[in-house]
Short mmCIF file of C-alpha atoms (C1' of nucleotides) in Angstrom, two decimals:
data_model
loop_
_atom_site.label_atom_id
_atom_site.label_comp_id
_atom_site.label_asym_id
_atom_site.label_seq_id
_atom_site.Cartn_x
_atom_site.Cartn_y
_atom_site.Cartn_z
CA UNK J 1 -21.61 -12.20 -10.54
CA UNK J 2 -21.68 -15.70 -9.05
CA UNK J 3 -19.71 -17.99 -6.82
CA UNK J 4 -18.99 -21.68 -7.21
CA UNK J 5 -21.28 -23.65 -4.89
CA UNK J 6 -18.94 -26.65 -4.58
CA UNK J 7 -15.83 -24.60 -3.93
CA UNK J 8 -14.40 -25.46 -0.55
CA UNK J 9 -12.58 -22.19 -0.01
CA UNK J 10 -13.86 -19.50 2.31
CA UNK J 11 -17.08 -17.97 1.11
CA UNK J 12 -15.83 -14.50 1.95
CA UNK J 13 -12.74 -15.05 -0.18
CA UNK J 14 -14.85 -16.28 -3.08
CA UNK J 15 -17.20 -13.33 -2.85
CA UNK J 16 -14.32 -10.88 -2.61
CA UNK J 17 -12.78 -12.52 -5.66
CA UNK J 18 -16.00 -12.27 -7.65
CA UNK J 19 -16.39 -8.58 -6.89
CA UNK J 20 -12.70 -7.90 -7.47
CA UNK J 21 -12.96 -9.45 -10.90
CA UNK J 22 -15.88 -7.18 -11.75
CA UNK J 23 -13.81 -4.17 -10.76
CA UNK J 24 -10.62 -5.20 -12.54
CA UNK J 25 -12.58 -6.06 -15.69
CA UNK J 26 -14.20 -2.65 -15.59
CA UNK J 27 -17.74 -3.93 -15.24
CA UNK J 28 -17.96 -2.02 -11.97
CA UNK J 29 -16.72 1.47 -12.60
CA UNK J 30 -15.23 4.09 -10.32
CA UNK J 31 -17.62 5.63 -7.79
CA UNK J 32 -20.31 3.10 -8.64
CA UNK J 33 -22.20 1.95 -5.59
CA UNK J 34 -22.26 -1.73 -4.74
CA UNK J 35 -25.52 -3.23 -3.48
CA UNK J 36 -26.00 -2.90 0.27
CA UNK J 37 -24.61 -5.60 2.52
CA UNK J 38 -28.09 -7.01 3.02
CA UNK J 39 -28.65 -7.19 -0.73
CA UNK J 40 -25.29 -8.81 -1.35
CA UNK J 41 -25.99 -11.34 1.38
CA UNK J 42 -29.26 -12.08 -0.34
CA UNK J 43 -27.65 -12.34 -3.76
CA UNK J 44 -24.83 -14.67 -2.73
CA UNK J 45 -27.08 -16.53 -0.29
CA UNK J 46 -24.82 -16.00 2.69
CA UNK J 47 -25.13 -14.07 5.92
CA UNK J 48 -24.24 -10.45 6.37
CA UNK J 49 -21.07 -11.06 8.42
CA UNK J 50 -19.72 -13.16 5.56
CA UNK J 51 -20.43 -10.38 3.08
CA UNK J 52 -18.76 -7.93 5.44
CA UNK J 53 -15.61 -10.04 5.63
CA UNK J 54 -15.51 -10.04 1.84
CA UNK J 55 -15.92 -6.27 1.69
CA UNK J 56 -13.16 -5.77 4.26
CA UNK J 57 -10.83 -7.78 2.07
CA UNK J 58 -11.54 -5.44 -0.82
CA UNK J 59 -11.18 -2.39 1.41
CA UNK J 60 -7.75 -3.63 2.48
CA UNK J 61 -6.69 -3.43 -1.15
CA UNK J 62 -8.22 0.04 -1.51
CA UNK J 63 -10.58 -1.33 -4.15
CA UNK J 64 -13.66 -0.02 -2.33
CA UNK J 65 -14.50 2.58 0.29
CA UNK J 66 -17.51 2.56 2.57
CA UNK J 67 -19.74 5.30 3.91
CA UNK J 68 -22.28 5.02 6.67
CA UNK J 69 -25.71 6.49 6.77
CA UNK J 70 -28.55 6.80 4.32
CA UNK J 71 -27.29 6.71 0.73
CA UNK J 72 -24.05 5.35 2.13
CA UNK J 73 -22.68 1.96 1.25
CA UNK J 74 -19.67 0.52 -0.54
CA UNK J 75 -18.33 2.36 -3.57
CA UNK J 76 -15.72 1.38 -6.10
CA UNK J 77 -12.71 3.41 -5.12
CA UNK J 78 -10.48 5.28 -7.53
CA UNK J 79 -7.07 3.81 -6.72
CA UNK J 80 -4.87 6.83 -6.11
CA UNK J 81 -1.12 7.12 -6.06
CA UNK J 82 -0.64 7.42 -2.28
CA UNK J 83 -2.67 4.26 -1.64
CA UNK J 84 -0.93 2.37 -4.43
CA UNK J 85 2.47 3.55 -3.17
CA UNK J 86 1.68 2.37 0.34
CA UNK J 87 0.61 -1.07 -0.81
CA UNK J 88 3.55 -1.48 -3.11
CA UNK J 89 6.06 -0.43 -0.47
CA UNK J 90 4.58 -2.71 2.19
CA UNK J 91 4.62 -5.67 -0.20
CA UNK J 92 8.11 -4.96 -1.48
CA UNK J 93 9.52 -4.50 2.01
CA UNK J 94 8.06 -7.76 3.25
CA UNK J 95 9.08 -9.62 0.12
CA UNK J 96 12.67 -8.60 0.74
CA UNK J 97 12.72 -9.14 4.48
CA UNK J 98 10.93 -12.50 4.45
CA UNK J 99 12.69 -14.21 1.59
CA UNK J 100 16.33 -13.86 2.48
CA UNK J 101 16.99 -11.65 -0.52
CA UNK J 102 20.69 -10.90 -0.54
CA UNK J 103 21.89 -7.37 -0.27
CA UNK J 104 23.59 -7.77 -3.64
CA UNK J 105 20.45 -8.78 -5.50
CA UNK J 106 18.32 -6.02 -4.01
CA UNK J 107 21.06 -3.46 -4.65
CA UNK J 108 21.49 -4.56 -8.25
CA UNK J 109 17.76 -4.27 -8.91
CA UNK J 110 17.46 -0.89 -7.31
CA UNK J 111 20.33 0.74 -9.18
CA UNK J 112 19.40 -0.85 -12.48
CA UNK J 113 15.96 0.69 -12.14
CA UNK J 114 17.32 4.05 -11.08
CA UNK J 115 19.63 4.15 -14.05
CA UNK J 116 16.55 3.55 -16.20
CA UNK J 117 15.12 6.82 -14.92
CA UNK J 118 18.26 8.81 -15.45
CA UNK J 119 17.96 9.72 -19.15
CA UNK J 120 14.45 11.05 -18.58
CA UNK J 121 15.53 12.77 -15.36
CA UNK J 122 18.40 14.51 -17.13
CA UNK J 123 15.94 15.71 -19.73
CA UNK J 124 13.16 16.86 -17.44
CA UNK J 125 14.65 17.70 -14.06
CA UNK J 126 13.09 20.86 -12.65
CA UNK J 127 14.47 23.51 -10.32
CA UNK J 128 12.20 21.96 -7.74
CA UNK J 129 13.57 18.42 -7.88
CA UNK J 130 17.12 19.74 -8.11
CA UNK J 131 16.53 21.87 -5.02
CA UNK J 132 15.30 18.81 -3.13
CA UNK J 133 18.39 16.89 -4.09
CA UNK J 134 20.69 19.76 -3.09
CA UNK J 135 18.90 20.12 0.23
CA UNK J 136 19.33 16.45 1.01
CA UNK J 137 22.98 16.58 0.01
CA UNK J 138 23.41 19.43 2.46
CA UNK J 139 21.60 17.52 5.19
CA UNK J 140 23.79 14.50 4.60
CA UNK J 141 26.87 16.64 5.24
CA UNK J 142 25.70 17.75 8.68
CA UNK J 143 27.82 16.29 11.46
CA UNK J 144 25.93 14.49 14.19
CA UNK J 145 23.34 13.08 11.83
CA UNK J 146 22.23 9.63 12.97
CA UNK J 147 22.68 6.68 10.64
CA UNK J 148 18.93 6.29 10.43
CA UNK J 149 18.42 9.92 9.46
CA UNK J 150 21.19 9.60 6.92
CA UNK J 151 19.37 6.65 5.37
CA UNK J 152 16.07 8.50 5.35
CA UNK J 153 17.72 11.43 3.63
CA UNK J 154 19.28 9.03 1.14
CA UNK J 155 15.84 7.69 0.28
CA UNK J 156 14.49 11.22 -0.17
CA UNK J 157 17.39 12.07 -2.46
CA UNK J 158 16.84 9.04 -4.64
CA UNK J 159 13.10 9.58 -4.75
CA UNK J 160 13.77 13.10 -6.01
CA UNK J 161 16.00 11.61 -8.67
CA UNK J 162 13.24 9.23 -9.73
CA UNK J 163 10.59 11.94 -9.63
CA UNK J 164 12.77 14.07 -11.88
CA UNK J 165 11.82 11.73 -14.71
CA UNK J 166 8.32 13.24 -14.42
CA UNK J 167 6.65 9.93 -15.13
CA UNK J 168 4.21 8.96 -12.38
CA UNK J 169 4.13 5.32 -13.47
CA UNK J 170 7.88 5.15 -13.21
CA UNK J 171 7.80 6.83 -9.80
CA UNK J 172 5.25 4.33 -8.59
CA UNK J 173 7.17 1.31 -9.78
CA UNK J 174 10.43 2.64 -8.39
CA UNK J 175 8.99 3.50 -5.00
CA UNK J 176 8.93 -0.18 -4.09
CA UNK J 177 12.52 -0.76 -5.07
CA UNK J 178 13.93 2.32 -3.37
CA UNK J 179 11.94 2.21 -0.13
CA UNK J 180 12.20 -1.53 0.33
CA UNK J 181 15.97 -1.20 0.39
CA UNK J 182 15.90 1.10 3.38
CA UNK J 183 15.73 -1.61 6.07
CA UNK J 184 18.75 -3.26 4.47
CA UNK J 185 20.58 0.06 4.26
CA UNK J 186 19.75 0.76 7.88
CA UNK J 187 21.98 -2.12 8.90
CA UNK J 188 24.98 -0.25 7.59
CA UNK J 189 27.03 1.92 9.91
CA UNK J 190 28.07 4.97 7.96
CA UNK J 191 31.49 6.27 8.93
CA UNK J 192 32.47 9.87 8.29
CA UNK J 193 34.56 8.60 5.41
CA UNK J 194 31.79 6.61 3.75
CA UNK J 195 29.36 9.49 4.15
CA UNK J 196 31.79 11.77 2.42
CA UNK J 197 32.13 9.32 -0.43
CA UNK J 198 28.38 8.96 -0.85
CA UNK J 199 27.99 12.71 -0.71
CA UNK J 200 30.47 12.98 -3.52
CA UNK J 201 28.47 10.62 -5.69
CA UNK J 202 25.25 12.44 -4.89
CA UNK J 203 26.81 15.74 -5.84
CA UNK J 204 28.05 14.30 -9.11
CA UNK J 205 24.58 12.98 -9.87
CA UNK J 206 22.89 16.30 -9.11
CA UNK J 207 25.47 18.18 -11.14
CA UNK J 208 25.04 15.84 -14.09
CA UNK J 209 21.26 16.16 -14.02
CA UNK J 210 21.50 19.90 -13.78
CA UNK J 211 23.75 19.87 -16.85
CA UNK J 212 21.42 17.47 -18.68
CA UNK J 213 24.23 14.93 -18.85
CA UNK J 214 22.50 11.58 -18.68
CA UNK J 215 25.56 9.43 -19.21
CA UNK J 216 27.56 11.17 -16.51
CA UNK J 217 24.70 10.67 -14.08
CA UNK J 218 24.46 7.00 -14.99
CA UNK J 219 28.18 6.57 -14.51
CA UNK J 220 28.01 8.17 -11.06
CA UNK J 221 25.08 5.94 -10.17
CA UNK J 222 27.01 2.87 -11.23
CA UNK J 223 29.96 3.87 -9.09
CA UNK J 224 27.63 4.56 -6.18
CA UNK J 225 26.17 1.09 -6.66
CA UNK J 226 29.60 -0.48 -6.54
CA UNK J 227 30.49 1.51 -3.45
CA UNK J 228 27.21 0.63 -1.70
CA UNK J 229 27.86 -3.02 -2.51
CA UNK J 230 31.20 -2.94 -0.74
CA UNK J 231 29.62 -1.29 2.31
CA UNK J 232 26.92 -3.96 2.37
CA UNK J 233 29.39 -6.77 1.97
CA UNK J 234 31.46 -5.45 4.85
CA UNK J 235 28.39 -5.53 7.07
CA UNK J 236 27.47 -9.04 5.96
CA UNK J 237 31.02 -10.25 6.50
CA UNK J 238 31.10 -8.73 10.00
CA UNK J 239 27.81 -10.43 10.80
CA UNK J 240 28.96 -13.79 9.56
CA UNK J 241 32.14 -13.56 11.63
CA UNK J 242 31.92 -14.95 15.18
CA UNK J 243 31.07 -12.10 17.47
CA UNK J 244 33.68 -10.62 19.76
CA UNK H 1 0.03 -4.00 20.60
CA UNK H 2 -2.68 -1.46 21.32
CA UNK H 3 -5.30 0.64 19.60
CA UNK H 4 -6.30 4.23 20.21
CA UNK H 5 -9.51 4.29 22.25
CA UNK H 6 -10.63 7.74 20.96
CA UNK H 7 -9.95 7.00 17.32
CA UNK H 8 -13.15 7.23 15.34
CA UNK H 9 -12.04 4.97 12.49
CA UNK H 10 -13.26 1.41 12.11
CA UNK H 11 -12.08 -0.80 14.90
CA UNK H 12 -11.28 -3.58 12.45
CA UNK H 13 -9.07 -1.22 10.43
CA UNK H 14 -7.26 -0.10 13.56
CA UNK H 15 -6.69 -3.65 14.73
CA UNK H 16 -5.49 -4.72 11.30
CA UNK H 17 -3.12 -1.76 11.28
CA UNK H 18 -1.74 -2.63 14.70
CA UNK H 19 -1.04 -6.23 13.72
CA UNK H 20 0.33 -5.19 10.32
CA UNK H 21 2.82 -2.91 12.03
CA UNK H 22 4.00 -5.75 14.21
CA UNK H 23 4.60 -7.87 11.13
CA UNK H 24 6.32 -5.20 9.06
CA UNK H 25 8.54 -4.25 12.00
CA UNK H 26 9.51 -7.87 12.42
CA UNK H 27 8.13 -8.24 15.92
CA UNK H 28 5.87 -10.97 14.60
CA UNK H 29 8.01 -13.33 12.59
CA UNK H 30 7.18 -15.71 9.78
CA UNK H 31 5.10 -18.75 10.75
CA UNK H 32 4.47 -17.35 14.20
CA UNK H 33 0.94 -18.01 15.38
CA UNK H 34 -1.26 -15.10 16.32
CA UNK H 35 -3.49 -15.47 19.37
CA UNK H 36 -6.83 -17.08 18.62
CA UNK H 37 -9.71 -14.89 17.53
CA UNK H 38 -11.26 -15.19 20.96
CA UNK H 39 -8.02 -14.12 22.64
CA UNK H 40 -7.58 -11.20 20.25
CA UNK H 41 -11.16 -10.12 20.88
CA UNK H 42 -10.40 -10.22 24.58
CA UNK H 43 -7.14 -8.31 24.19
CA UNK H 44 -8.54 -5.51 22.04
CA UNK H 45 -11.85 -5.54 23.94
CA UNK H 46 -13.98 -6.02 20.84
CA UNK H 47 -16.20 -8.79 19.57
CA UNK H 48 -15.04 -11.74 17.55
CA UNK H 49 -16.66 -10.58 14.27
CA UNK H 50 -14.67 -7.36 14.53
CA UNK H 51 -11.45 -9.31 15.03
CA UNK H 52 -12.35 -11.50 12.09
CA UNK H 53 -12.84 -8.50 9.83
CA UNK H 54 -9.40 -7.28 10.83
CA UNK H 55 -7.85 -10.67 10.08
CA UNK H 56 -9.55 -10.81 6.69
CA UNK H 57 -7.98 -7.49 5.83
CA UNK H 58 -4.56 -8.91 6.59
CA UNK H 59 -5.35 -12.10 4.69
CA UNK H 60 -6.26 -10.02 1.64
CA UNK H 61 -2.71 -8.66 1.65
CA UNK H 62 -1.28 -12.17 2.11
CA UNK H 63 0.20 -11.08 5.43
CA UNK H 64 -1.41 -13.96 7.30
CA UNK H 65 -2.89 -17.33 6.48
CA UNK H 66 -5.46 -19.20 8.56
CA UNK H 67 -5.92 -22.86 9.32
CA UNK H 68 -8.94 -24.50 10.85
CA UNK H 69 -9.00 -27.19 13.44
CA UNK H 70 -7.11 -27.83 16.64
CA UNK H 71 -3.73 -26.08 16.65
CA UNK H 72 -5.00 -24.06 13.73
CA UNK H 73 -5.33 -20.30 13.80
CA UNK H 74 -3.78 -17.33 12.05
CA UNK H 75 -0.11 -17.47 11.16
CA UNK H 76 2.23 -14.84 9.82
CA UNK H 77 2.60 -15.75 6.18
CA UNK H 78 5.85 -15.81 4.30
CA UNK H 79 5.08 -13.47 1.41
CA UNK H 80 6.05 -15.47 -1.66
CA UNK H 81 6.68 -14.29 -5.18
CA UNK H 82 3.44 -15.51 -6.78
CA UNK H 83 1.33 -13.73 -4.17
CA UNK H 84 3.41 -10.58 -4.39
CA UNK H 85 3.23 -10.69 -8.19
CA UNK H 86 -0.53 -11.00 -8.10
CA UNK H 87 -0.97 -8.07 -5.75
CA UNK H 88 1.41 -5.89 -7.68
CA UNK H 89 -0.20 -6.65 -11.01
CA UNK H 90 -3.71 -6.01 -9.73
CA UNK H 91 -2.68 -2.72 -8.18
CA UNK H 92 -0.70 -1.60 -11.23
CA UNK H 93 -3.47 -2.51 -13.64
CA UNK H 94 -6.08 -0.60 -11.67
CA UNK H 95 -3.79 2.37 -11.15
CA UNK H 96 -3.41 2.66 -14.91
CA UNK H 97 -7.03 2.04 -15.84
CA UNK H 98 -8.54 4.28 -13.19
CA UNK H 99 -6.35 7.33 -13.47
CA UNK H 100 -6.44 8.14 -17.15
CA UNK H 101 -2.77 7.35 -17.58
CA UNK H 102 -1.90 8.10 -21.18
CA UNK H 103 -0.61 5.38 -23.42
CA UNK H 104 2.58 7.39 -23.91
CA UNK H 105 3.39 7.65 -20.22
CA UNK H 106 2.77 3.95 -19.54
CA UNK H 107 4.73 2.96 -22.61
CA UNK H 108 7.67 5.16 -21.68
CA UNK H 109 7.81 3.69 -18.19
CA UNK H 110 7.60 0.12 -19.38
CA UNK H 111 10.34 0.37 -21.96
CA UNK H 112 12.61 2.39 -19.70
CA UNK H 113 12.36 -0.37 -17.12
CA UNK H 114 12.87 -3.11 -19.67
CA UNK H 115 15.98 -1.40 -20.97
CA UNK H 116 17.24 -1.42 -17.39
CA UNK H 117 17.10 -5.21 -17.43
CA UNK H 118 18.83 -5.58 -20.75
CA UNK H 119 22.50 -5.37 -19.71
CA UNK H 120 21.95 -8.05 -17.08
CA UNK H 121 19.83 -10.11 -19.47
CA UNK H 122 22.54 -10.01 -22.13
CA UNK H 123 24.99 -11.21 -19.52
CA UNK H 124 22.92 -13.96 -17.97
CA UNK H 125 20.37 -15.15 -20.52
CA UNK H 126 20.07 -18.94 -20.45
CA UNK H 127 19.16 -21.43 -23.18
CA UNK H 128 15.87 -21.73 -21.35
CA UNK H 129 14.86 -18.07 -21.49
CA UNK H 130 16.11 -17.80 -25.07
CA UNK H 131 14.00 -20.81 -26.03
CA UNK H 132 10.93 -19.17 -24.49
CA UNK H 133 11.56 -16.03 -26.48
CA UNK H 134 12.07 -17.95 -29.72
CA UNK H 135 8.92 -19.96 -29.13
CA UNK H 136 6.87 -16.81 -28.61
CA UNK H 137 8.39 -15.23 -31.72
CA UNK H 138 7.33 -18.30 -33.66
CA UNK H 139 3.82 -18.13 -32.21
CA UNK H 140 3.55 -14.46 -33.11
CA UNK H 141 4.25 -15.35 -36.73
CA UNK H 142 1.35 -17.80 -36.97
CA UNK H 143 -1.42 -16.56 -39.23
CA UNK H 144 -4.89 -16.51 -37.74
CA UNK H 145 -3.64 -15.56 -34.30
CA UNK H 146 -6.17 -13.31 -32.56
CA UNK H 147 -5.11 -9.86 -31.42
CA UNK H 148 -5.62 -10.88 -27.84
CA UNK H 149 -3.45 -13.97 -28.19
CA UNK H 150 -0.82 -11.87 -29.93
CA UNK H 151 -0.81 -9.52 -26.93
CA UNK H 152 -0.60 -12.39 -24.47
CA UNK H 153 2.34 -13.82 -26.39
CA UNK H 154 3.93 -10.38 -26.39
CA UNK H 155 3.68 -10.25 -22.60
CA UNK H 156 5.23 -13.72 -22.31
CA UNK H 157 8.09 -12.67 -24.57
CA UNK H 158 8.84 -9.58 -22.56
CA UNK H 159 8.57 -11.44 -19.27
CA UNK H 160 11.15 -13.88 -20.56
CA UNK H 161 13.36 -10.93 -21.42
CA UNK H 162 12.99 -9.60 -17.90
CA UNK H 163 13.53 -13.00 -16.31
CA UNK H 164 16.72 -13.34 -18.31
CA UNK H 165 18.26 -10.82 -15.97
CA UNK H 166 18.03 -13.55 -13.31
CA UNK H 167 17.19 -11.08 -10.58
CA UNK H 168 13.93 -11.99 -8.82
CA UNK H 169 13.53 -8.51 -7.35
CA UNK H 170 13.80 -7.01 -10.81
CA UNK H 171 11.31 -9.53 -12.17
CA UNK H 172 8.87 -8.68 -9.43
CA UNK H 173 9.12 -4.95 -9.95
CA UNK H 174 8.84 -5.29 -13.72
CA UNK H 175 5.84 -7.61 -13.60
CA UNK H 176 3.63 -4.68 -12.69
CA UNK H 177 4.85 -2.51 -15.53
CA UNK H 178 4.69 -5.19 -18.20
CA UNK H 179 1.39 -6.83 -17.28
CA UNK H 180 -0.41 -3.60 -16.51
CA UNK H 181 0.24 -2.46 -20.07
CA UNK H 182 -1.63 -5.41 -21.53
CA UNK H 183 -5.13 -3.89 -21.31
CA UNK H 184 -3.84 -0.83 -23.11
CA UNK H 185 -2.10 -2.96 -25.73
CA UNK H 186 -5.27 -4.98 -26.18
CA UNK H 187 -6.95 -1.92 -27.63
CA UNK H 188 -4.59 -2.02 -30.58
CA UNK H 189 -5.58 -3.83 -33.75
CA UNK H 190 -2.47 -5.53 -35.08
CA UNK H 191 -2.34 -5.64 -38.85
CA UNK H 192 -0.24 -8.21 -40.67
CA UNK H 193 2.22 -5.44 -41.39
CA UNK H 194 2.56 -4.25 -37.80
CA UNK H 195 2.91 -7.83 -36.56
CA UNK H 196 5.73 -8.37 -38.97
CA UNK H 197 7.45 -5.24 -37.75
CA UNK H 198 7.12 -6.24 -34.10
CA UNK H 199 8.35 -9.71 -34.90
CA UNK H 200 11.40 -8.17 -36.48
CA UNK H 201 12.17 -6.20 -33.33
CA UNK H 202 11.64 -9.27 -31.15
CA UNK H 203 14.01 -11.27 -33.33
CA UNK H 204 16.62 -8.55 -33.11
CA UNK H 205 16.28 -8.50 -29.32
CA UNK H 206 16.59 -12.27 -29.00
CA UNK H 207 19.56 -12.33 -31.35
CA UNK H 208 21.28 -9.57 -29.43
CA UNK H 209 20.77 -11.29 -26.10
CA UNK H 210 22.02 -14.57 -27.52
CA UNK H 211 25.13 -12.77 -28.71
CA UNK H 212 25.54 -10.99 -25.35
CA UNK H 213 25.18 -7.65 -27.10
CA UNK H 214 23.47 -5.42 -24.54
CA UNK H 215 23.58 -2.24 -26.54
CA UNK H 216 22.09 -3.80 -29.66
CA UNK H 217 19.26 -5.17 -27.56
CA UNK H 218 18.65 -1.78 -25.98
CA UNK H 219 18.63 -0.14 -29.40
CA UNK H 220 16.07 -2.64 -30.69
CA UNK H 221 13.96 -2.07 -27.58
CA UNK H 222 14.05 1.68 -28.12
CA UNK H 223 12.94 1.28 -31.71
CA UNK H 224 10.18 -1.09 -30.60
CA UNK H 225 9.10 1.53 -28.09
CA UNK H 226 8.90 4.18 -30.78
CA UNK H 227 6.97 1.85 -33.04
CA UNK H 228 4.55 0.85 -30.28
CA UNK H 229 3.99 4.52 -29.55
CA UNK H 230 2.93 5.21 -33.12
CA UNK H 231 0.52 2.25 -33.01
CA UNK H 232 -0.96 3.50 -29.76
CA UNK H 233 -1.28 7.04 -31.06
CA UNK H 234 -3.10 5.83 -34.14
CA UNK H 235 -5.62 4.07 -31.94
CA UNK H 236 -6.09 7.10 -29.74
CA UNK H 237 -6.49 9.36 -32.74
CA UNK H 238 -9.09 7.03 -34.25
CA UNK H 239 -10.97 7.01 -30.96
CA UNK H 240 -10.92 10.77 -30.64
CA UNK H 241 -12.22 11.21 -34.18
CA UNK H 242 -16.01 11.39 -34.58
CA UNK H 243 -17.21 7.89 -35.31
CA UNK H 244 -18.39 6.93 -38.77
"C1'" DT N 1 2.19 -51.85 17.89
"C1'" DA N 2 -1.39 -50.40 14.74
"C1'" DC N 3 -5.71 -48.67 13.92
"C1'" DA N 4 -10.21 -46.72 14.96
"C1'" DT N 5 -12.69 -43.55 18.01
"C1'" DT N 6 -13.24 -39.76 20.85
"C1'" DT N 7 -12.27 -35.22 22.27
"C1'" DA N 8 -10.82 -30.54 22.31
"C1'" DA N 9 -9.66 -26.36 20.03
"C1'" DA N 10 -10.01 -23.42 16.51
"C1'" DT N 11 -11.97 -21.21 12.43
"C1'" DG N 12 -16.26 -20.67 9.37
"C1'" DT N 13 -20.97 -19.33 9.29
"C1'" DC N 14 -25.55 -17.88 10.80
"C1'" DT N 15 -29.25 -15.27 13.33
"C1'" DG N 16 -30.81 -11.39 15.47
"C1'" DA N 17 -30.23 -7.34 17.60
"C1'" DC N 18 -28.74 -2.62 18.69
"C1'" DA N 19 -25.72 1.64 17.96
"C1'" DA N 20 -24.08 5.32 15.12
"C1'" DT N 21 -24.26 8.05 11.15
"C1'" DT N 22 -26.04 10.42 7.35
"C1'" DT N 23 -29.53 12.16 4.23
"C1'" DA N 24 -34.20 13.35 2.94
"C1'" DT N 25 -38.48 14.63 4.55
"C1'" DT N 26 -41.81 16.62 7.37
"C1'" DC N 27 -43.58 20.00 10.27
"C1'" DG N 28 -43.78 24.25 12.72
"C1'" DT N 29 -42.81 28.98 13.00
"C1'" DC N 30 -42.03 33.51 11.26
"C1'" DG B 1 -43.35 31.21 1.00
"C1'" DA B 2 -38.86 30.65 3.46
"C1'" DC B 3 -36.16 28.94 6.97
"C1'" DG B 4 -34.89 25.90 10.77
"C1'" DA B 5 -35.62 22.03 13.82
"C1'" DA B 6 -37.36 17.60 14.67
"C1'" DT B 7 -38.22 13.12 12.54
"C1'" DA B 8 -37.82 9.10 9.72
"C1'" DA B 9 -35.39 5.94 6.91
"C1'" DA B 10 -31.46 3.59 5.18
"C1'" DT B 11 -27.03 1.85 5.83
"C1'" DT B 12 -22.80 0.53 7.92
"C1'" DG B 13 -20.47 -0.65 12.53
"C1'" DT B 14 -20.58 -3.57 16.48
"C1'" DC B 15 -22.06 -7.03 19.62
"C1'" DA B 16 -23.67 -11.60 21.75
"C1'" DG B 17 -24.45 -16.20 21.30
"C1'" DA B 18 -24.95 -20.25 18.86
"C1'" DC B 19 -23.93 -24.10 15.76
"C1'" DA B 20 -21.15 -26.37 11.89
"C1'" DT B 21 -16.82 -27.92 10.26
"C1'" DT B 22 -12.20 -29.15 10.39
"C1'" DT B 23 -8.00 -30.80 12.32
"C1'" DA B 24 -4.75 -32.96 15.32
"C1'" DA B 25 -3.92 -34.90 19.59
"C1'" DA B 26 -5.42 -38.15 23.05
"C1'" DT B 27 -7.56 -42.28 24.08
"C1'" DG B 28 -9.12 -46.82 23.71
"C1'" DT B 29 -9.01 -51.41 21.55
"C1'" DA B 30 -7.61 -55.44 18.95
#
DNA sequence: TACATTTAAATGTCTGACAATTTATTCGTC
DNA sequence: GACGAATAAATTGTCAGACATTTAAATGTA
């Protein structure tokens, strides 16, 4: 584990990179303890604050965890789903919001991915995931629900759809696409009429999954995509128009 | 922007969280300069090393970049695709390798997601992406190609398939699924016979995309998935068997 | 005006110290 | 000998202050 002595980049970044490589390559295994900060500083021939900055970089990516006290130190962390979800969602959200991704492109990606889950969801949906979907459909029909709450419920519904596929890898990958869309969806004002329409699509999807009808669910999803697109385009058009 | 004075967690983690929230919420916009380390230390009433550890955490997530010199400092970074790709791939790879994800589950997720891209890819494939796919098919037919190179070429082929959909959000989301599978695929020993079979599927996929035939491409992908599954299961079975 | 020099501001790094936390060990008591 | 409290040791968390390095603006000079 070495660093390039004539590299001009930050030492802490180099050290973090060297350790990260060891972890990704599997040469440092889960729960293994890294040398103490003092030992690392000695090994890399840098000061302790520099080592600490490197370790904080790794901690930010959930690659290590630290414990104080005797027999404490930095340990290779088992990357768990909640941490991975959080990172993925933060990255996806910022990628969308900072790069002027159009509503259309984000929408297309999200629904394409959701349709990918549908055959598995129709096969494996459980009473539990169906109940979640029904509950959210009911919530979405409540009058007086704020637009933001409606969006949050929408996300929960779609996450239940994805989770129905019972494939954690799929759920993880989809989390970014579904959650990152929420800020864009939050710009939409949902009228009573549009809520009713969305509710109809959601009901069709839940019904299709319950009946193990993958193609019907995919068809409903496609129609929901088209409908969402029109809602988004209306918002964009209204924004582009001179205010007044 | 404040931190909880009775929170027992690391100060640097709290400060990083506070700044991260500002960025994600859009209250700190792209290219905006953060206060200097000295000013931040003053504001949060901590020392400069603590502030620096917080900033390194954010830098590790590509949320900020730093510049030295006069008028340097920390700036909100525009999260670009290469950085986001890198983070996503690292996270996905570790999630798979550290959590005993079965070959079957990872494979299912990957091919489900790739099939999701296929309709768009059949619609939008360009001479460029087709050429990439043909080139990789040709490479995969070369005798004397190492298993690792074969896998790398396989990843390039599938990335070209995904990129054919011409949706950057889709490409980003898929990158994690496709690349994270590579370590698992690398465990497979590809015989001349299995390479020939895979090559056949790849050719069918490329032909289908060239002919704008989405369903044929999806069918070939599904068969490739089934075939890959059998290869993976053979490896797993051989590993489980007592050595000798 | 054009170019070289100086200066100021900021990050990068180092040294040394102390605080807080956690575990193992030691010692005293019953 | 067994149990509990004090102690010691190791390690991370935090701080203060200093110096090195880099960069761009300001200044001076031909």
